[in-house]
Short mmCIF file of C-alpha atoms in Angstrom, two decimals:
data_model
loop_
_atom_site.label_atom_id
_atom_site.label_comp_id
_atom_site.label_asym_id
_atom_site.label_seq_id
_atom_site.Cartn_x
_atom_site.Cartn_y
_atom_site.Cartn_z
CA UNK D 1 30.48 -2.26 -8.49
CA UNK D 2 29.54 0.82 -6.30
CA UNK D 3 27.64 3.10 -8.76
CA UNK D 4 27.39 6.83 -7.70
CA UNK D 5 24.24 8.23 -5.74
CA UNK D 6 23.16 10.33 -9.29
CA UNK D 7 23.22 7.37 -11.21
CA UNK D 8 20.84 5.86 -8.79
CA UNK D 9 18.70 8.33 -8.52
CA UNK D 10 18.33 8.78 -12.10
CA UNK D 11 17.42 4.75 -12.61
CA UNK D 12 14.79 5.13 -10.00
CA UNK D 13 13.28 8.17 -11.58
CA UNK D 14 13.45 6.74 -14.68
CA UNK D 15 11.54 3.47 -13.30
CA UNK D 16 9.02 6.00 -11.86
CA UNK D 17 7.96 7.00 -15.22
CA UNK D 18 7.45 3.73 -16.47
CA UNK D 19 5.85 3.09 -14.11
CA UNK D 20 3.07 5.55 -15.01
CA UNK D 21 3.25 4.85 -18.37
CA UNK D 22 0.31 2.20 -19.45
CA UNK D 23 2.06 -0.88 -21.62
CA UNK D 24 1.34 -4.02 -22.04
CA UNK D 25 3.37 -6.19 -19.44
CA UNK D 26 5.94 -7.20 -22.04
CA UNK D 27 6.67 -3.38 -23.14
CA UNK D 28 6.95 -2.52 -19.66
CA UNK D 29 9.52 -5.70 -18.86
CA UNK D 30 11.43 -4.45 -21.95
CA UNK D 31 11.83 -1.02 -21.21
CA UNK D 32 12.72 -2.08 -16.80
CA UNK D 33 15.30 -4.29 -18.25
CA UNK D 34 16.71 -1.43 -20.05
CA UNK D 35 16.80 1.04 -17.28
CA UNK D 36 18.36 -1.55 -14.77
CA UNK D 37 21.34 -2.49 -16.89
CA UNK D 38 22.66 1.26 -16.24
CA UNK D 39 23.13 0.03 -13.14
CA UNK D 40 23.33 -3.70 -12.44
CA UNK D 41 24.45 -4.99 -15.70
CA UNK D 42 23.45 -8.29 -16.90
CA UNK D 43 23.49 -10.90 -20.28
CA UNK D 44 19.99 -11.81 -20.04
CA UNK D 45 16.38 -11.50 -17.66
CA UNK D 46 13.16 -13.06 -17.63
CA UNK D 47 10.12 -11.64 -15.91
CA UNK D 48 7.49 -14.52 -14.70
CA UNK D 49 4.10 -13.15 -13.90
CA UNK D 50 2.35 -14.96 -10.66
CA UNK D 51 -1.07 -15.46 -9.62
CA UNK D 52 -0.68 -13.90 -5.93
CA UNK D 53 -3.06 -16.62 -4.51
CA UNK D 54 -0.65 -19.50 -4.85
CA UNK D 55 2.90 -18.07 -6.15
CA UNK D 56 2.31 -19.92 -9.43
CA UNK D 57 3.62 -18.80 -12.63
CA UNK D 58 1.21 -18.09 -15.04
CA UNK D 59 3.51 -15.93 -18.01
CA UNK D 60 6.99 -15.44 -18.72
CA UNK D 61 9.02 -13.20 -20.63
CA UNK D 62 12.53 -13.92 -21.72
CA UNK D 63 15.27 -11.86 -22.88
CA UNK D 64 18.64 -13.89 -24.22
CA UNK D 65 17.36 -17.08 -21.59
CA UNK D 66 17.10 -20.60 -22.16
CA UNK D 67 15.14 -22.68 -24.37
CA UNK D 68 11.46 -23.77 -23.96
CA UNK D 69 12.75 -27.24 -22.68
CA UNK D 70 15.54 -25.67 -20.40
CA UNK D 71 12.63 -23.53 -18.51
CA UNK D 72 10.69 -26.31 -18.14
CA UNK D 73 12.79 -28.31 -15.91
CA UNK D 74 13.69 -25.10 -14.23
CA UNK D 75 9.79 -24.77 -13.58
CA UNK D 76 9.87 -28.62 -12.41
CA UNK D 77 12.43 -27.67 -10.04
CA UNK D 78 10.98 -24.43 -8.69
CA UNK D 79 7.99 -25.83 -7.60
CA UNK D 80 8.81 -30.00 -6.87
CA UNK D 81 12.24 -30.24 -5.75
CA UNK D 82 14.39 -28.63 -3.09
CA UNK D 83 16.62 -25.55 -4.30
CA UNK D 84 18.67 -22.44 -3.06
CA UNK D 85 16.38 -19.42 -3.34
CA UNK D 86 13.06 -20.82 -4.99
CA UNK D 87 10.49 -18.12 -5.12
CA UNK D 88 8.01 -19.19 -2.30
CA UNK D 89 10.78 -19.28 0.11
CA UNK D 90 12.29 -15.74 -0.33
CA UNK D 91 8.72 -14.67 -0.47
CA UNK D 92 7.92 -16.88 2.99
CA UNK D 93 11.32 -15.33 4.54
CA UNK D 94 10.14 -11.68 3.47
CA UNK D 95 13.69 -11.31 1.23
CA UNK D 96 13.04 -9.00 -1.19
CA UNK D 97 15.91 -10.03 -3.50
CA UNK D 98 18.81 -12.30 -3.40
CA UNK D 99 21.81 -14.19 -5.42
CA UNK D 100 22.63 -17.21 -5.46
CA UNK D 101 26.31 -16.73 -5.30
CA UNK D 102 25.64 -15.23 -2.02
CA UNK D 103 22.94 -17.99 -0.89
CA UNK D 104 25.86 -20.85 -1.93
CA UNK D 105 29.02 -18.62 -0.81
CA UNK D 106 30.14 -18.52 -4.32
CA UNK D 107 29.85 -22.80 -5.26
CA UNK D 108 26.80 -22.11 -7.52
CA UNK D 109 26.77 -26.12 -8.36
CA UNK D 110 25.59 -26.69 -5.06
CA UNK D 111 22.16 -25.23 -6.81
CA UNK D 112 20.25 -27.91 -8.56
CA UNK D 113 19.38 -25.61 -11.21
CA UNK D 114 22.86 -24.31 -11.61
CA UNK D 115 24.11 -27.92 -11.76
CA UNK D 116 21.93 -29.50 -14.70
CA UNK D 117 20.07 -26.45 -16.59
CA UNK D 118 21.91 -23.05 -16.38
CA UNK D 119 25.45 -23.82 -16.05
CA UNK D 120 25.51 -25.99 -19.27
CA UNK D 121 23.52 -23.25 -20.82
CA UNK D 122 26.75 -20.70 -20.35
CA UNK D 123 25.40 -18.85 -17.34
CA UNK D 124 26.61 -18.47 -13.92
CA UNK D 125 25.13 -15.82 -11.40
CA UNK D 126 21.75 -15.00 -11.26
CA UNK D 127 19.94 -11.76 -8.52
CA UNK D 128 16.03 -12.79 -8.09
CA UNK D 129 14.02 -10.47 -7.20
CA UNK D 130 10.42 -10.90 -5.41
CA UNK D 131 7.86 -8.09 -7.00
CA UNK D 132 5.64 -7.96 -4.24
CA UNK D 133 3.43 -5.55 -2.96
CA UNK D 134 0.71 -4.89 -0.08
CA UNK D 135 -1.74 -6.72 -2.59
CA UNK D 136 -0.06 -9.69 -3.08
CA UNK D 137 3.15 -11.68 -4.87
CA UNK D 138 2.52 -10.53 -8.81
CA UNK D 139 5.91 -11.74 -10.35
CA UNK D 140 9.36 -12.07 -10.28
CA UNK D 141 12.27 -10.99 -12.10
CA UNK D 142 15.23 -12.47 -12.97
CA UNK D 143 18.62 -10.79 -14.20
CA UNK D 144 21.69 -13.53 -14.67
CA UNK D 145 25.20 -13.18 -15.75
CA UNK D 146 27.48 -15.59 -18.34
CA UNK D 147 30.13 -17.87 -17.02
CA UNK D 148 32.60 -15.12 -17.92
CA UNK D 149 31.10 -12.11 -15.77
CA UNK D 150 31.42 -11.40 -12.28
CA UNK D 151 29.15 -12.18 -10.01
CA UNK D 152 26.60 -10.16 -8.21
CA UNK D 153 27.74 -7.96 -5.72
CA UNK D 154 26.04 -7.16 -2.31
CA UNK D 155 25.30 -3.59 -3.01
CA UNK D 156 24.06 -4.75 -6.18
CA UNK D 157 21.57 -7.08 -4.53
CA UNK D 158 20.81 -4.13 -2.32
CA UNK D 159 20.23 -1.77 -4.91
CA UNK D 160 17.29 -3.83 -6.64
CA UNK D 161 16.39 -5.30 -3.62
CA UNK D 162 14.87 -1.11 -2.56
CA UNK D 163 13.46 -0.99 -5.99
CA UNK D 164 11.44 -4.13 -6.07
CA UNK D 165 8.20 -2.22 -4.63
CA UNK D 166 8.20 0.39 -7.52
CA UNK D 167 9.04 -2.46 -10.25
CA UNK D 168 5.87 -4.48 -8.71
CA UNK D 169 3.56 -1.41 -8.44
CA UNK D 170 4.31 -0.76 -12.67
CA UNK D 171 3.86 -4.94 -12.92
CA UNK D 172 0.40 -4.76 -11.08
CA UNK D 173 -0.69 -1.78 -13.00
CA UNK D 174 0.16 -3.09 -16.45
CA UNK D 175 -1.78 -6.77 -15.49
CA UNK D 176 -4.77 -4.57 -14.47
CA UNK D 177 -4.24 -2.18 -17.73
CA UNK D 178 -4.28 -5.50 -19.91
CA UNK D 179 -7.46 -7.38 -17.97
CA UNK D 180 -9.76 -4.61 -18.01
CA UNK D 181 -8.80 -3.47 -21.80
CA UNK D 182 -10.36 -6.99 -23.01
CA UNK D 183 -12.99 -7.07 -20.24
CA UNK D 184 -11.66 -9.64 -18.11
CA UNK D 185 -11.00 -7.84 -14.63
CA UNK D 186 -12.88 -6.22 -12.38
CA UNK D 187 -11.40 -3.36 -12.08
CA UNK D 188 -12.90 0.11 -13.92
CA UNK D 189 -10.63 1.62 -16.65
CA UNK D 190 -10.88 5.56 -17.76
CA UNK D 191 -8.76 7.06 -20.37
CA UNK D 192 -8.94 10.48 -19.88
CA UNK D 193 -8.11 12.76 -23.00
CA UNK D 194 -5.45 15.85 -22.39
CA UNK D 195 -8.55 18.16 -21.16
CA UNK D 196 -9.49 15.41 -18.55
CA UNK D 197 -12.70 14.69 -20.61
CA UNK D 198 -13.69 10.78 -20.91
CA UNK D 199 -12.74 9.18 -24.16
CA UNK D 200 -13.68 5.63 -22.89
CA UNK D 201 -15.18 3.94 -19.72
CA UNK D 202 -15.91 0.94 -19.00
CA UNK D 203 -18.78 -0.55 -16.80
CA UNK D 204 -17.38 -0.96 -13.70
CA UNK D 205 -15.44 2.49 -13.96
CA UNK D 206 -18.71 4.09 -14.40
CA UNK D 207 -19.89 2.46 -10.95
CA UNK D 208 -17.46 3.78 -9.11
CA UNK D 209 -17.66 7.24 -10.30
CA UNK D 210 -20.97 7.04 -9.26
CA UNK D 211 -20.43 6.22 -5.87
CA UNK D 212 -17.32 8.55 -5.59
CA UNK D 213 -19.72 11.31 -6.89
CA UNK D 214 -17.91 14.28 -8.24
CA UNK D 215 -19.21 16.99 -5.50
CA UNK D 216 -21.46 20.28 -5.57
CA UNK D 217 -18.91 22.43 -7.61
CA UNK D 218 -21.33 23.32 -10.77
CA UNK D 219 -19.62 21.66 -14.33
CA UNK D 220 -17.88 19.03 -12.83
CA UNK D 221 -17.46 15.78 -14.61
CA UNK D 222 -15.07 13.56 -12.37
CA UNK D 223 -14.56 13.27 -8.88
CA UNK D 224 -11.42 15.02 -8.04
CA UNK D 225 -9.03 12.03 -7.18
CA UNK D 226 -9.53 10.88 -10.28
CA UNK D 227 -8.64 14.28 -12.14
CA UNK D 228 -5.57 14.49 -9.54
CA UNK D 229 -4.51 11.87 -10.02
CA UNK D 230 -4.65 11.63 -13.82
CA UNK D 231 -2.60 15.40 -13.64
CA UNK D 232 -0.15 13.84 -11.55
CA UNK D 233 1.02 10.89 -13.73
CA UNK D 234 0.95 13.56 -16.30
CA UNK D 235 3.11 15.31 -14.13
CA UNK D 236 5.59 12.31 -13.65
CA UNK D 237 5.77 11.28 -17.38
CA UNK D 238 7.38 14.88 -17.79
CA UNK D 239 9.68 14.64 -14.98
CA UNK D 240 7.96 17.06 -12.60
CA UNK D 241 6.19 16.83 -9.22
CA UNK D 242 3.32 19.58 -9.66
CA UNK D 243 1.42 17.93 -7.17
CA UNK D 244 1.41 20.51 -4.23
CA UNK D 245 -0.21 21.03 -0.92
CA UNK D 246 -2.57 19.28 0.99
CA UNK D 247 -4.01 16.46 -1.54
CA UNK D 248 -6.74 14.91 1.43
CA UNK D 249 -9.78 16.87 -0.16
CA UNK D 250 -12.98 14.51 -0.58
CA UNK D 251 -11.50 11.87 1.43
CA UNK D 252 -8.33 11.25 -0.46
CA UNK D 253 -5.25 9.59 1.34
CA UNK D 254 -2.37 9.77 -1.17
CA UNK D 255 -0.74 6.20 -0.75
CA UNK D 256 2.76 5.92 -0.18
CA UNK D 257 3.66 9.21 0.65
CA UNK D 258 6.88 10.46 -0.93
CA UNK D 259 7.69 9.04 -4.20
CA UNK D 260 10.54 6.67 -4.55
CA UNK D 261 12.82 9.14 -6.59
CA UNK D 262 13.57 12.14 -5.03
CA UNK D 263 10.78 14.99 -5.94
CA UNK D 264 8.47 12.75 -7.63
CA UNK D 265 4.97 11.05 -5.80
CA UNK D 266 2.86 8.31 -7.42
CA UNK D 267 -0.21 9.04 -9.36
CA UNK D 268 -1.92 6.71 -7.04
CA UNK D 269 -4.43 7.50 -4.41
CA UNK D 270 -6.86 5.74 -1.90
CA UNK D 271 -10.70 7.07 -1.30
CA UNK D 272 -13.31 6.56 0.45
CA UNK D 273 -16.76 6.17 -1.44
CA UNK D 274 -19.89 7.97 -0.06
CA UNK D 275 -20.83 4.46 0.41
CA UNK D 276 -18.07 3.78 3.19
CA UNK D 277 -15.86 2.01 0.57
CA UNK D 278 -12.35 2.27 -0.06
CA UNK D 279 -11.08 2.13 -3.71
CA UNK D 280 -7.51 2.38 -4.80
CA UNK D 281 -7.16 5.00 -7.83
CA UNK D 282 -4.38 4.64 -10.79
CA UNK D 283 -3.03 6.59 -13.07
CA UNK D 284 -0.91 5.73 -16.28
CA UNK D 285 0.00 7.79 -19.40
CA UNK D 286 -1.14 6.10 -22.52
CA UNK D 287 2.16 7.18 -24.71
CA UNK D 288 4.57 10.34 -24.27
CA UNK D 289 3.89 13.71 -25.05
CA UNK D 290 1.35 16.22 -23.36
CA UNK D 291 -1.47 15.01 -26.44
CA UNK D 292 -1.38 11.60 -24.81
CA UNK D 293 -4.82 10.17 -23.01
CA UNK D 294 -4.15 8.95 -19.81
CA UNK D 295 -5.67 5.41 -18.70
CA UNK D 296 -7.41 5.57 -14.77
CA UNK D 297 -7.65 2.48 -13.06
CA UNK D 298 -9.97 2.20 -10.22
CA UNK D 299 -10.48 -1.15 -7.64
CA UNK D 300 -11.90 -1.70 -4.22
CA UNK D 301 -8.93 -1.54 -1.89
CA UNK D 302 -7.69 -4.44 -0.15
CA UNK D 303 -7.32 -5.27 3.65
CA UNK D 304 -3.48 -5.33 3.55
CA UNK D 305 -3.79 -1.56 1.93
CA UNK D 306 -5.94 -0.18 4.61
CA UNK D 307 -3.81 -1.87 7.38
CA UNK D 308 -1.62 1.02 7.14
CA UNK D 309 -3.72 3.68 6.84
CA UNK D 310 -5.54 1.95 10.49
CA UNK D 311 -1.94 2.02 12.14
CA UNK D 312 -1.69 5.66 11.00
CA UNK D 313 -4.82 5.93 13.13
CA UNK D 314 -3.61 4.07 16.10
CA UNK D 315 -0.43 5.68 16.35
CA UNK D 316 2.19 2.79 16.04
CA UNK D 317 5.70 3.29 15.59
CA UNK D 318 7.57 1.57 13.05
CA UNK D 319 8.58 -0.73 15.57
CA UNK D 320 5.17 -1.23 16.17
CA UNK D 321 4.15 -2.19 12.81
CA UNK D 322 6.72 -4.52 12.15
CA UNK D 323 5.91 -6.34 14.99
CA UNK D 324 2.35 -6.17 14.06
CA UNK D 325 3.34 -7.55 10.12
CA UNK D 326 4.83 -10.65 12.44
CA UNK D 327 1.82 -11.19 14.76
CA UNK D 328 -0.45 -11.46 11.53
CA UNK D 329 1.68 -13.70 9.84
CA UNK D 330 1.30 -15.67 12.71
CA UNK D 331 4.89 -16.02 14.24
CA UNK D 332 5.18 -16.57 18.57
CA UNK D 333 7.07 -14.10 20.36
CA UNK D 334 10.49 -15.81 20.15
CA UNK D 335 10.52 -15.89 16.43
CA UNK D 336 9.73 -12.39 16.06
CA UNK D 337 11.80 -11.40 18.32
CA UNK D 338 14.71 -13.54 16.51
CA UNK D 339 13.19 -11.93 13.27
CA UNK D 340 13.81 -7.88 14.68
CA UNK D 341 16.96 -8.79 16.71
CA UNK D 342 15.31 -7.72 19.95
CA UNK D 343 14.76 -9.18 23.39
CA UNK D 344 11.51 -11.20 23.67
CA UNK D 345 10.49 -9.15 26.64
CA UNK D 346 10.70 -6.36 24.20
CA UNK D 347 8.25 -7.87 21.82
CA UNK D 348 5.61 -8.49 25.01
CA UNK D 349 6.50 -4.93 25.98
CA UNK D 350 5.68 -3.49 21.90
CA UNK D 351 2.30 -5.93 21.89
CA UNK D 352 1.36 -4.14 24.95
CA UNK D 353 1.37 -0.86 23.81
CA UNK D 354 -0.45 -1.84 20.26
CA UNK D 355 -3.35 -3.53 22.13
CA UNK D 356 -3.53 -0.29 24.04
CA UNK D 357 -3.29 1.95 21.30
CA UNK D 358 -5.65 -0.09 19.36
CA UNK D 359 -8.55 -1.41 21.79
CA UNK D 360 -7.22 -5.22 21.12
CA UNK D 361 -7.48 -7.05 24.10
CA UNK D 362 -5.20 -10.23 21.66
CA UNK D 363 -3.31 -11.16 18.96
CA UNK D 364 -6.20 -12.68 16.95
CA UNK D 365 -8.47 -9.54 17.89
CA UNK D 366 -5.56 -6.83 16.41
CA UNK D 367 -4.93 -8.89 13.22
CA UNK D 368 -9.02 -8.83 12.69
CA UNK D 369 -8.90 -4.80 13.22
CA UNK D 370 -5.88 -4.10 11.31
CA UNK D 371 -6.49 -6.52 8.33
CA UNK D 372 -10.38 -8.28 8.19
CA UNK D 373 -12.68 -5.69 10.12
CA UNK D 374 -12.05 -1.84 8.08
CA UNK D 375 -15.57 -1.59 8.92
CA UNK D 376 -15.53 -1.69 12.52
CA UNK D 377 -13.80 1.58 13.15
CA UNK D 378 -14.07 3.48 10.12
CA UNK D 379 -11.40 6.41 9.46
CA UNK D 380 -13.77 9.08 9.29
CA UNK D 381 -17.16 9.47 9.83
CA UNK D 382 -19.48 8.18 7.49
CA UNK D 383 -20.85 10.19 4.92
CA UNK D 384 -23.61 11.09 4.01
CA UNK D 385 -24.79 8.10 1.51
CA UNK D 386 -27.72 9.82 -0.14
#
């Protein structure tokens, strides 16, 4: 089923707001589910959360699934024994989401799973979808259908396939939200009370607002990212964009641009440190309702998130980038060109012009500037540390 644009729109603006709303990671799976059976309905889901370092599954949550012993063998499966669209290999392939109707052209039994868990559990389709971001692989979700439902269609598998990003950025926000409330990340955690004053804070958050330093203006408590960005998920969790103008002051790179609903942006900002660090900022609302504290979450940035602020710098097109995602995963010319449907001449002729544009004089010298070396051409000029 085709659903209309509106509805659309309205399930990703509805995501957006969970997003930005702090709960635990099985509230948050709960409430996703919800929202994504306006759309693409289904009999049952399961959310497994990974560790990003190996693709392993480390939770699950299961709504109307199989038994304990059923998942088992399905985990057995996923990660010992060939199978249509196992994790790792969408992830490998860069699919974003798939079903396996579509992978088997509709003879489901020719998946393992299918054949001696699911199907004599009563279900038939299932649309998996890889939550991945710049940062890494943190889950994967799961929606499946009973024997007697249709399967998954192709703009269905499109649909969720453009909304995996926002589903992974609320995933990664509620794994931070639960490590640092019982001490066990790294990251720093504010929650902010409606007048932006500090009604907790942990250790870590109170090193980085050190080293962000909250400016010259006389009275003020925060840096400003952090009180911009704690407005704008404020913002979002009523349904309006009141973030306006240039938002770049002290540093600040909003990441991701535009919003994926239409009018909305993410309360989620990068910044650079007077120390020449770069930290990503988060913002969540802690409830509903303009009384509600808001929770901050702030973490050194990673290499893959300042690769695109560095092409931004550079000046590659999107062709460029893409080709430059390839070259770091460490594909040859003829597979990336196979991968972007383009002549392999083409490729040479795009790797030219991003060694230009970037000083590279090779492959393994751009992949060190884009991803390893942020400190070898920093984005401004460093400031002042003391």
């Amino acid at each position: 089923m085709v659903y209309a644009p509106e509805v659309r729109e309205r399930v990703r603006a509805d995501l957006m707001r969970l997003v930005h709303r702090g709960m635990p990671v099985a509230d948050y799976w709960r409430a996703v589910d919800d929202v994504l059976d306006v759309a693409v309905p289904a009999e049952g889901s399961c959310l497994m959360t990974m560790d990003p370092a190996t693709m392993l599954p480390t939770a699950e949550f299961v709504e109307n699934g199989l038994p304990a012993d059923a998942i088992s063998r399905l985990v057995e499966i996923e990660l010992r024994e060939p199978d249509y669209t196992k994790w790792v290999d969408l992830a490998r392939a860069g699919t974003t989401a798939a079903s396996l109707s579509d992978a088997t052209a509709g003879d489901l039994d020719l998946s393992r799973r299918q054949r001696e868990v699911r199907r004599p559990g009563g279900y038939a389709d299932e649309l998996r979808i890889v939550l991945s971001s710049s940062t890494g692989t943190w889950g994967a979700l799961t929606v499946f259908r009973e024997t007697s439902s249709a399967h998954f269609s192709t703009p269905e598998v499109r649909f969720l396939s453009s909304l995996s990003g926002l589903i992974a950025d609320g995933l990664r926000r509620a794994l931070l939200l639960d490590d640092a409330s019982a001490g066990g990340a790294d990251a720093g955690m504010l929650v902010l009370d409606p007048d932006d004053g500090v009604d907790l804070a942990n250790r870590e958050a109170q090193q980085w607002v050190d080293e962000l330093g909250t400016g010259e203006r006389a009275g003020t408590r925060l840096p400003l990212v952090i009180r911009s960005v704690a407005r704008q998920a404020r913002a979002i969790a009523g349904g309006v964009d009141r973030a306006g103008g240039d938002d770049r002051s002290g540093g600040v790179d909003r990441a991701g641009g535009a919003g994926p609903a239409a009018g909305l942006r993410p309360a989620r900002a990068r910044v650079r440190t007077r120390t020449g660090r770069w930290v990503i900022v988060r913002a969540s609302l802690l409830g509903e309702g303009p009384p509600a504290p808001v929770a901050v979450l702030l973490e050194a940035a990673r290499p893959a998130e300042m690769a695109p602020l560095l092409a931004d710098m550079y000046g590659l097109t999107q062709r460029e980038r893409q080709v430059t995602e390839l070259v770091a995963q460490g594909l040859p010319t003829r597979q990336i060109a196979g991968r972007l449907r383009m002549a392999t001449y083409t490729v040479q002729d795009h790797l030219k012009s991003i060694f230009a544009k970037s000083g590279t004089g090779s492959r393994g010298d751009l992949v060190a500037r884009l991803f390893f070396d942020q400190r070898a051409l920093p984005l401004t000029d460093p400031p002042d540390a003391r």
